[in-house]
Amino acid sequence: MSFDIFLRNIPIRIKTDEVRRYLGEYRGITVVPERINAIIKKLSAISRAFINASASSRAFKIALWSEDGVETEAMSLPGRDISKLLKEASEVIFCATTIGSRLEKKINELLEEKRTLEAMILDAIGSTAADTAMDYLNNLLKAEATRRRLTLTRRYSPGYGDLPLSIQGNLLRASGGDKLGIKVSPSYTLIPKKSVTAVIGVMKI
Amino acid sequence: MKLNLDRIMILDGAIGTEIYKRGLDPTAIPEELNLTNPEIVKDVHASYVDAGADIITTNTFGGNRIKLQSKGLEKKLYEINKKGAEIAKEASQGKALVAGSIGPLGRMIEPLGELSFEEAVEIFKEQGRALLDGGADLFLVETAIDIMEVKAAILGLREISEKTPIICSLTFTEGSSTVTGTSPSTGAVTLNSWKVDILGANCGNDPFVFPEIIGEMAEYTETPIIAYPNAGPPDRWDEVPPERFLELAIDIYKRGANILGGCCGTTPLHIRFLSRELKGRKPAKRQKRIGIFFTSRSKLLTCDGSRTIIIGERINPTSRKKLANELKEGKLETLKKDAIEQEIAGADLIDLNVGVADVNRRELMKKATIELLKILNAPISFDSDDPEVIEAGLRFYPGKALLNSTTAKKESLRRTLPIARKYGASIIGLTITEEGIPETITERLKAAYRIIEEASSYGIPKEEVIIDPLTLPAGSANPSITLEVIRRLSQDGIRTVLGISNISHGLPSRAIINASFLSMAINAGLSFAIINPLRNELMGAILASDFLIGRDKRGERFISFFSLTKEEPKTKEQELTLKDLVIRGEAERASREAERLIRERIQPFSLIEDHVIPALEEVGDRYEKKIFFLPQLIASAEAAQAVFEVVRKNSPKAEKKKGRILMATVEGDLHDLGKKIVGLVLESFGYEIIDLGKDVPADRVLKETIRFKPDIVGLSCLMTTMLENMKKTVRLLKENLPEVRVMLGGAAVNANFARRCGADAFSRDPFQAVELAKRWIDNEKGKRIHDLQGNAHARGIPRRGNGA
């Protein structure tokens, strides 16, 4: 495995406690009725038919570091926060994951049928799945780093701190996310919606 | 030197880190040193032999075509690997065995990645051949993160050498599973079924979880186990000194390991400590769990007699026209839907039969298998009368599957059993002989034992053979023969399986007969049932029978299954008030209760005033206190709307709404689920909602506001980048219609922003929106705030009729 990864059909396992957290459950306070829990479980299972998770990542060397931003071989990363994160890094991995657009279509269908409860739960399942796909990719990268006696920074996405959303297009191209079918709207929303991009720094131990 | 696992053997430690210590440039390729500086590599090996290692690993971890290609070294693949084995062999001086190290390929196999399974098999063969030519005594497939890659390696390596022992070692990055989701127990069962000679774990995040990992593996296999952890977590590889590493190794030894060594960060000194203390010891006693096991990539199914195992029968085109037609066209929608539904309904294994005429069934089986692997957790039972079709599925299966079915016919056994052995599948054997289905109990038992004996001659133990004594229609055959065969086989410790539905063929009330026969078969000892798990009466028969004959000891499974699906008892339903039902979010029951109350001449409006509104208030209160979360809020709102519907139907006056709220997600923003939820809750409080949707330009919001004359305009925005559009929309509204109330919501918005851009208020959640609506609409009842159309006209905006 290298840091350049292209994966389709990632086997996503939906953690229902994570879905409940997305839906606003406060552990130990919220009393989740079994009926709702059963719907969450059922939809989590059914959602597998609508989720097609894929991931892509590519690594590039850092060409220039300054306090206001980082230049890599592939693109610029403006902002002081990202500079701080990548201060010790020698390489940057650009990552993108998506679960495809079928789940989104199903949510819209449910909304049109006024089945808001199911739509909302499915939406939370979609968010959980998108995170899980990114965790999956992150774990692969971590395993590779381990083998190469390297370590990774935490992952950072456009919109965090002062890293602008306007880099989404470049980030998709650099990560290979465009090959996964992810696009960016003029307002920098990722399409399909349940997609995630991220930046991870690679450091020597 | 021979592989003798009656005593503990010691593996070497890290190769890479030792090479670096000898001055290797960190950017260089360690495998290339086999050619450019073999002395360094030899020195590392020799240091481990000197430390007492019984097995040393070659410096070929990344010596596969894909990895070497990325370094421009693919043309030297053969030399690098062959030389790697030769160096180790030389360094061993006959005192240690040489294990040819084979690491991950660096690309994922389909369906996870794009590398084809067969290509992976070829790549492993290529590396394996070179290692053998260099003199490797065994293969070490190590640091594996994907069980499917291991399968490709095993198949490839077995094809080049039947006899060379294969060790497979998985890496559990997160402690509890490999990166692709295989747990230690699942991995142990799977690798065991694929007949590797030694299985185990290496590398990973935390060395101190190894005793647990090895303990878990040891419970599920009798195959010897290897364990070689790091000398610390990935970022602190030098953390565990030899003394502490020995303590860890002793702990692992006690949990059942047969070979111990070290991975990243371990040194010859670490190995010397292990060798002095553990080498030659008798392995610790292990106790394998009793039962037959099946696995998928991420699920382990244990069949230990504590319950009847359910095989979902739905994916079978026989008498299912729609499925058959789809399969003929190569479509898999119904197949996938059926698979998921059965798993949800409680199927433990999913039977996969693609037996339609005039198609390439092998291709279809492969395609269906790959599709199911994407969506299923449950293991698969491959079902076909053509062994080649079964093989087409089994080859791509990342676990231990069931092969359904073979018969007692010689030809059938001859063709099927080698496939079952090669891929490590358990088999279902039908008691059909060359003469057909035997009529007597004795003859059917004879057929069963013929299958068991023949399987045994192929190395498939009787525990892995499940006999199907066949169900014949009760109208034409005596079912007691089948039941007696089950009883006798069970008494002999042989597992049995039955497809049920044939029993009632041609008879009325089939469901009753099927369920009764199933219960009788379970009482006779049936271990597996092939049924449609969506049929409640069959699931009920299984769960109740298991409970009654003491398989489900305290009835826990029975109770948990039915407490989830059963309706509340009737008496309880009557005890719940309409308010309770709205709070609980039970729309259908609330609707029925509202109908009932109206029939009892309760005024329709009072249902809203006395039940729905107080219920929603309470829901709001509980939501505020976080006792309720969002789904409960929505469920209650839906229940309230169901009551509104009943009221509307029964009282024309109820058509009148409390007030009108126009809602829109601002231009550029495509997220509007949150806004829809707010709309639903407002609607459930009796307000009329006009939802313009998402990505709505400011001028359209203005135009529609003029057209619909709402009491409030609600704008939402999730994206920070679209806040400017929200400002613009508010400004346009306020410039043209200063009296209109504007409330803002959404993740990107807060009260300060709302104030700054001239809106009237910010609403954090649906209940704040309700509070605002109450304040602005209910409290100002009777007093129309403004004439929007008039105001707009005064500002030169064209007047539009209602139909515009």
Coordinates of N, CA, C and O in Angstrom, one line a residue, chain A residues 7-134:
Chain A
L7 N -10.1 3.3 -3.9 CA -11.0 2.2 -3.4 C -12.4 2.4 -3.8 O -12.9 3.5 -3.7
R8 N -13.0 1.3 -4.3 CA -14.5 1.4 -4.5 C -15.1 0.4 -3.6 O -14.4 -0.5 -3.1
N9 N -16.4 0.5 -3.4 CA -17.2 -0.5 -2.7 C -16.6 -0.8 -1.3 O -16.4 -1.9 -0.9
I10 N -16.3 0.2 -0.6 CA -15.8 0.0 0.8 C -16.9 -0.6 1.6 O -18.0 -0.1 1.6
P11 N -16.6 -1.7 2.3 CA -17.7 -2.3 3.1 C -18.0 -1.5 4.3 O -17.3 -1.6 5.4
I12 N -19.0 -0.7 4.2 CA -19.4 0.2 5.3 C -20.3 -0.5 6.3 O -21.3 -1.1 5.9
R13 N -19.9 -0.5 7.6 CA -20.8 -1.0 8.6 C -21.3 0.2 9.4 O -20.5 0.9 10.0
I14 N -22.6 0.4 9.4 CA -23.2 1.5 10.1 C -23.3 1.2 11.6 O -23.9 0.2 12.0
K15 N -22.7 2.1 12.4 CA -22.8 2.0 13.8 C -24.0 2.7 14.2 O -24.1 4.0 14.1
T16 N -25.0 2.0 14.7 CA -26.3 2.7 15.0 C -26.1 3.7 16.2 O -26.9 4.7 16.2
D17 N -25.2 3.5 17.1 CA -25.1 4.5 18.2 C -24.5 5.8 17.6 O -24.8 6.9 18.1
E18 N -23.7 5.6 16.6 CA -23.2 6.9 15.9 C -24.3 7.6 15.2 O -24.4 8.8 15.2
V19 N -25.2 6.8 14.6 CA -26.4 7.5 13.9 C -27.2 8.2 14.9 O -27.7 9.3 14.7
R20 N -27.4 7.6 16.1 CA -28.3 8.2 17.1 C -27.6 9.5 17.6 O -28.2 10.5 17.9
R21 N -26.3 9.5 17.6 CA -25.5 10.7 18.1 C -25.8 11.8 17.0 O -26.0 12.9 17.4
Y22 N -25.7 11.4 15.8 CA -26.0 12.4 14.7 C -27.4 13.0 14.9 O -27.7 14.1 14.5
L23 N -28.3 12.1 15.3 CA -29.7 12.6 15.4 C -29.9 13.4 16.7 O -31.1 13.7 17.0
G24 N -28.9 13.5 17.5 CA -29.0 14.4 18.7 C -29.2 13.7 20.0 O -29.6 14.3 21.0
E25 N -28.9 12.4 20.0 CA -29.0 11.7 21.3 C -27.9 12.1 22.3 O -26.7 12.2 21.9
Y26 N -28.3 12.4 23.5 CA -27.3 12.7 24.5 C -27.3 11.5 25.4 O -28.2 11.1 26.0
R27 N -26.1 10.8 25.4 CA -26.0 9.5 26.1 C -26.3 9.8 27.6 O -25.8 10.7 28.2
G28 N -27.1 8.9 28.1 CA -27.5 9.0 29.6 C -28.6 10.0 29.9 O -29.1 10.0 31.0
I29 N -29.0 10.8 28.9 CA -30.1 11.7 29.1 C -31.2 11.4 28.2 O -32.4 11.1 28.7
T30 N -30.9 11.2 26.9 CA -32.0 10.9 26.0 C -32.5 9.5 26.2 O -31.7 8.6 26.3
V31 N -33.9 9.4 26.3 CA -34.4 8.0 26.4 C -34.9 7.7 25.0 O -35.9 8.2 24.5
V32 N -34.2 6.8 24.3 CA -34.6 6.4 23.0 C -35.6 5.2 23.0 O -35.3 4.2 23.5
P33 N -36.8 5.5 22.5 CA -37.7 4.4 22.5 C -37.3 3.3 21.6 O -36.7 3.5 20.5
E34 N -37.7 2.0 21.9 CA -37.3 0.9 21.1 C -37.9 1.0 19.7 O -37.3 0.5 18.8
R35 N -39.0 1.6 19.6 CA -39.7 1.7 18.3 C -38.7 2.5 17.3 O -38.5 2.2 16.2
I36 N -38.2 3.6 17.8 CA -37.3 4.5 17.0 C -36.0 3.8 16.8 O -35.5 3.8 15.7
N37 N -35.6 3.1 17.8 CA -34.3 2.3 17.6 C -34.5 1.3 16.6 O -33.6 1.0 15.8
A38 N -35.6 0.6 16.6 CA -35.9 -0.4 15.6 C -35.9 0.2 14.1 O -35.3 -0.4 13.2
I39 N -36.4 1.4 14.0 CA -36.5 2.0 12.7 C -35.0 2.3 12.3 O -34.6 2.1 11.1
I40 N -34.2 2.8 13.2 CA -32.8 3.2 12.9 C -32.1 1.9 12.5 O -31.4 1.9 11.5
K41 N -32.3 0.8 13.2 CA -31.6 -0.4 12.9 C -32.0 -0.9 11.5 O -31.2 -1.3 10.7
K42 N -33.3 -0.9 11.2 CA -33.8 -1.4 10.0 C -33.3 -0.5 8.8 O -32.8 -1.1 7.8
L43 N -33.4 0.8 9.0 CA -32.9 1.7 7.9 C -31.4 1.5 7.7 O -30.9 1.6 6.6
S44 N -30.7 1.3 8.8 CA -29.2 1.1 8.7 C -28.9 -0.1 7.8 O -28.0 -0.1 7.0
A45 N -29.7 -1.1 8.0 CA -29.5 -2.3 7.2 C -29.9 -2.1 5.8 O -29.1 -2.4 4.8
I46 N -31.0 -1.5 5.6 CA -31.5 -1.2 4.2 C -30.6 -0.3 3.5 O -30.3 -0.4 2.3
S47 N -30.0 0.7 4.2 CA -29.2 1.7 3.6 C -28.0 1.1 2.8 O -27.5 1.7 1.9
R48 N -27.6 -0.1 3.2 CA -26.5 -0.7 2.5 C -26.7 -0.8 1.0 O -25.8 -0.9 0.2
A49 N -28.0 -0.9 0.6 CA -28.4 -1.0 -0.8 C -28.2 0.3 -1.5 O -28.0 0.4 -2.7
F50 N -28.1 1.4 -0.7 CA -28.0 2.7 -1.3 C -26.6 3.4 -1.2 O -26.4 4.5 -1.6
I51 N -25.8 2.7 -0.4 CA -24.5 3.3 -0.2 C -23.4 2.6 -1.0 O -23.3 1.4 -1.1
N52 N -22.7 3.4 -1.8 CA -21.6 2.9 -2.5 C -20.4 3.7 -2.2 O -20.1 4.7 -2.8
A53 N -19.7 3.3 -1.1 CA -18.6 4.2 -0.6 C -17.3 4.0 -1.4 O -16.9 2.8 -1.7
S54 N -16.7 5.1 -1.7 CA -15.4 5.0 -2.4 C -14.5 6.0 -1.8 O -14.9 7.0 -1.2
A55 N -13.2 5.8 -2.1 CA -12.2 6.7 -1.5 C -11.0 6.9 -2.4 O -10.7 6.0 -3.2
S56 N -10.4 8.0 -2.3 CA -9.2 8.2 -3.1 C -8.2 9.1 -2.3 O -8.7 10.0 -1.6
S57 N -7.0 8.8 -2.4 CA -6.0 9.7 -1.7 C -4.7 9.7 -2.6 O -4.4 8.7 -3.2
R58 N -4.0 10.9 -2.5 CA -2.7 11.0 -3.2 C -1.8 11.9 -2.3 O -2.3 12.8 -1.7
A59 N -0.5 11.5 -2.3 CA 0.4 12.2 -1.5 C 1.3 13.1 -2.3 O 1.7 12.7 -3.4
F60 N 1.6 14.3 -1.8 CA 2.5 15.2 -2.5 C 3.5 15.8 -1.5 O 3.1 16.0 -0.4
K61 N 4.7 16.1 -2.0 CA 5.7 16.7 -1.2 C 5.4 18.2 -0.9 O 4.7 18.9 -1.7
I62 N 5.8 18.7 0.3 CA 5.6 20.1 0.6 C 6.7 20.8 -0.1 O 7.9 20.5 0.1
A63 N 6.4 21.8 -0.9 CA 7.4 22.6 -1.6 C 7.9 23.8 -0.8 O 9.0 24.1 -0.8
L64 N 6.9 24.4 -0.2 CA 7.2 25.7 0.6 C 6.3 25.8 1.8 O 5.0 25.7 1.6
W65 N 6.9 26.1 2.9 CA 6.0 26.3 4.1 C 6.2 27.7 4.6 O 7.3 28.2 4.7
S66 N 5.1 28.4 4.9 CA 5.2 29.6 5.6 C 4.1 29.7 6.6 O 3.2 28.8 6.6
E67 N 4.1 30.7 7.5 CA 3.1 30.8 8.5 C 1.7 31.1 7.9 O 0.7 30.9 8.6
D68 N 1.7 31.6 6.7 CA 0.4 31.9 6.1 C -0.1 30.9 5.2 O -1.2 31.0 4.6
G69 N 0.6 29.8 5.0 CA 0.1 28.8 4.1 C 1.2 27.8 3.6 O 2.3 28.0 4.0
V70 N 0.7 26.8 2.9 CA 1.7 25.7 2.5 C 1.5 25.5 1.0 O 0.4 25.4 0.5
E71 N 2.6 25.4 0.3 CA 2.6 25.1 -1.1 C 3.0 23.6 -1.2 O 4.0 23.2 -0.7
T72 N 2.2 22.9 -1.9 CA 2.6 21.5 -2.2 C 2.8 21.4 -3.7 O 2.5 22.3 -4.5
E73 N 3.3 20.2 -4.1 CA 3.5 20.0 -5.6 C 2.2 20.1 -6.3 O 2.2 20.4 -7.5
A74 N 1.1 19.8 -5.6 CA -0.2 19.8 -6.4 C -1.0 21.0 -6.2 O -1.7 21.4 -7.2
M75 N -1.0 21.7 -5.1 CA -1.9 22.8 -4.9 C -1.4 23.6 -3.6 O -0.6 23.2 -2.8
S76 N -2.0 24.8 -3.5 CA -1.7 25.7 -2.3 C -2.7 25.4 -1.2 O -3.9 25.3 -1.5
L77 N -2.3 25.5 0.0 CA -3.2 25.4 1.1 C -3.1 26.7 1.9 O -2.2 26.8 2.7
P78 N -3.9 27.7 1.7 CA -3.8 29.0 2.4 C -4.3 28.9 3.8 O -5.3 28.1 4.1
G79 N -3.7 29.6 4.7 CA -4.3 29.7 6.1 C -3.2 29.4 7.1 O -2.4 28.6 6.9
R80 N -3.4 30.1 8.3 CA -2.4 29.9 9.4 C -2.7 28.6 10.1 O -1.7 28.0 10.6
D81 N -3.9 28.2 10.1 CA -4.2 27.0 10.9 C -3.6 25.8 10.2 O -3.0 24.9 10.9
I82 N -3.8 25.7 8.9 CA -3.2 24.6 8.2 C -1.7 24.6 8.2 O -1.1 23.5 8.3
S83 N -1.1 25.8 8.2 CA 0.3 25.9 8.4 C 0.8 25.3 9.7 O 1.8 24.6 9.7
K84 N 0.0 25.6 10.7 CA 0.4 25.1 12.0 C 0.4 23.6 12.0 O 1.3 22.9 12.5
L85 N -0.7 23.1 11.4 CA -0.9 21.6 11.4 C 0.3 20.9 10.6 O 0.8 19.9 11.0
L86 N 0.7 21.6 9.6 CA 1.7 20.9 8.7 C 3.1 21.4 8.9 O 4.0 21.1 8.1
K87 N 3.3 22.0 10.1 CA 4.7 22.6 10.4 C 5.8 21.5 10.3 O 6.8 21.8 9.7
E88 N 5.5 20.4 10.9 CA 6.6 19.3 10.9 C 6.5 18.4 9.8 O 7.2 17.4 9.7
A89 N 5.5 18.6 8.9 CA 5.2 17.6 7.9 C 6.2 17.7 6.7 O 6.6 18.8 6.3
S90 N 6.4 16.6 6.0 CA 7.2 16.6 4.8 C 6.4 16.4 3.6 O 6.7 16.8 2.5
E91 N 5.2 15.7 3.8 CA 4.3 15.4 2.7 C 2.9 15.7 3.1 O 2.6 15.8 4.3
V92 N 2.0 15.9 2.2 CA 0.6 16.1 2.5 C -0.2 15.0 1.7 O 0.1 14.8 0.5
I93 N -1.1 14.4 2.4 CA -2.0 13.5 1.7 C -3.3 14.2 1.5 O -3.9 14.7 2.5
F94 N -3.8 14.2 0.2 CA -5.1 14.8 0.0 C -6.1 13.6 -0.1 O -5.8 12.6 -0.9
C95 N -7.2 13.7 0.5 CA -8.2 12.6 0.6 C -9.6 13.0 0.2 O -10.0 14.2 0.4
A96 N -10.3 12.1 -0.4 CA -11.7 12.4 -0.7 C -12.5 11.0 -0.6 O -12.0 10.0 -1.0
T97 N -13.6 11.1 0.0 CA -14.5 9.9 0.1 C -15.9 10.3 -0.3 O -16.3 11.5 -0.1
T98 N -16.7 9.4 -0.8 CA -18.1 9.7 -1.0 C -18.9 8.4 -0.8 O -18.3 7.3 -1.0
I99 N -20.2 8.5 -0.6 CA -21.0 7.3 -0.5 C -21.9 7.3 -1.8 O -22.8 6.5 -1.8
G100 N -21.7 8.1 -2.7 CA -22.5 8.1 -3.9 C -23.8 8.9 -3.7 O -24.0 9.5 -2.7
S101 N -24.6 8.9 -4.8 CA -25.8 9.7 -4.7 C -27.1 9.0 -4.6 O -28.2 9.6 -4.5
R102 N -27.1 7.6 -4.5 CA -28.3 6.9 -4.4 C -29.1 7.1 -3.1 O -30.3 7.2 -3.1
L103 N -28.3 7.2 -2.0 CA -29.0 7.4 -0.7 C -29.7 8.8 -0.7 O -30.8 8.9 -0.2
E104 N -29.0 9.8 -1.3 CA -29.6 11.1 -1.4 C -30.9 11.1 -2.2 O -31.9 11.7 -1.8
K105 N -30.9 10.3 -3.3 CA -32.2 10.2 -4.0 C -33.3 9.6 -3.2 O -34.4 10.0 -3.2
K106 N -32.9 8.6 -2.5 CA -33.9 7.9 -1.6 C -34.4 8.9 -0.6 O -35.7 8.9 -0.3
I107 N -33.6 9.7 0.0 CA -34.0 10.7 1.0 C -35.0 11.6 0.4 O -36.1 11.9 0.9
N108 N -34.7 12.1 -0.8 CA -35.6 13.0 -1.5 C -37.0 12.4 -1.8 O -38.0 13.0 -1.7
E109 N -36.9 11.1 -2.2 CA -38.2 10.4 -2.4 C -39.0 10.3 -1.2 O -40.2 10.6 -1.2
L110 N -38.3 10.0 -0.1 CA -39.1 9.9 1.2 C -39.6 11.3 1.6 O -40.8 11.3 2.1
L111 N -38.9 12.3 1.3 CA -39.4 13.6 1.7 C -40.6 14.0 0.8 O -41.6 14.6 1.3
E112 N -40.5 13.6 -0.4 CA -41.7 13.9 -1.3 C -42.9 13.1 -0.8 O -44.1 13.6 -0.9
E113 N -42.7 11.9 -0.3 CA -43.8 11.1 0.3 C -44.2 11.6 1.7 O -45.0 10.9 2.3
K114 N -43.6 12.7 2.2 CA -43.8 13.2 3.5 C -43.4 12.2 4.6 O -44.0 12.2 5.7
R115 N -42.4 11.4 4.3 CA -42.0 10.5 5.3 C -40.7 11.1 5.9 O -39.6 10.6 5.8
T116 N -40.9 12.2 6.7 CA -39.8 13.0 7.2 C -38.9 12.2 8.2 O -37.7 12.3 8.1
L117 N -39.6 11.4 9.0 CA -38.8 10.7 10.1 C -37.8 9.8 9.4 O -36.6 9.8 9.8
E118 N -38.3 9.0 8.5 CA -37.4 8.1 7.8 C -36.3 8.8 7.0 O -35.1 8.4 7.0
A119 N -36.7 9.9 6.3 CA -35.7 10.7 5.6 C -34.6 11.2 6.5 O -33.5 11.1 6.1
M120 N -35.1 11.7 7.6 CA -34.1 12.3 8.5 C -33.1 11.2 9.1 O -31.9 11.5 9.2
I121 N -33.7 10.1 9.4 CA -32.8 9.0 9.9 C -31.8 8.5 8.8 O -30.7 8.4 9.1
L122 N -32.4 8.4 7.6 CA -31.5 8.0 6.5 C -30.4 9.0 6.2 O -29.3 8.7 5.9
D123 N -30.7 10.3 6.4 CA -29.8 11.3 6.2 C -28.6 11.2 7.3 O -27.5 11.3 6.9
A124 N -29.0 10.9 8.5 CA -28.0 10.7 9.6 C -27.2 9.5 9.3 O -26.0 9.4 9.5
I125 N -27.8 8.4 8.7 CA -27.1 7.2 8.4 C -26.1 7.6 7.3 O -24.9 7.1 7.3
G126 N -26.5 8.4 6.3 CA -25.6 8.8 5.2 C -24.4 9.6 5.8 O -23.2 9.3 5.4
S127 N -24.6 10.4 6.7 CA -23.5 11.2 7.3 C -22.6 10.2 8.1 O -21.3 10.4 8.0
T128 N -23.1 9.3 8.8 CA -22.3 8.3 9.5 C -21.5 7.5 8.5 O -20.3 7.3 8.7
A129 N -22.1 7.1 7.4 CA -21.4 6.3 6.4 C -20.3 7.1 5.8 O -19.2 6.6 5.5
A130 N -20.5 8.4 5.5 CA -19.5 9.2 4.9 C -18.3 9.3 5.8 O -17.1 9.2 5.4
D131 N -18.6 9.5 7.1 CA -17.5 9.6 8.1 C -16.7 8.3 8.2 O -15.5 8.2 8.3
T132 N -17.5 7.2 8.2 CA -16.9 5.9 8.3 C -16.0 5.6 7.1 O -14.9 5.0 7.2
A133 N -16.4 6.0 5.9 CA -15.6 5.8 4.7 C -14.3 6.6 4.9 O -13.2 6.1 4.5
M134 N -14.4 7.8 5.4 CA -13.1 8.6 5.6 C -12.3 7.9 6.7 O -11.0 7.9 6.6

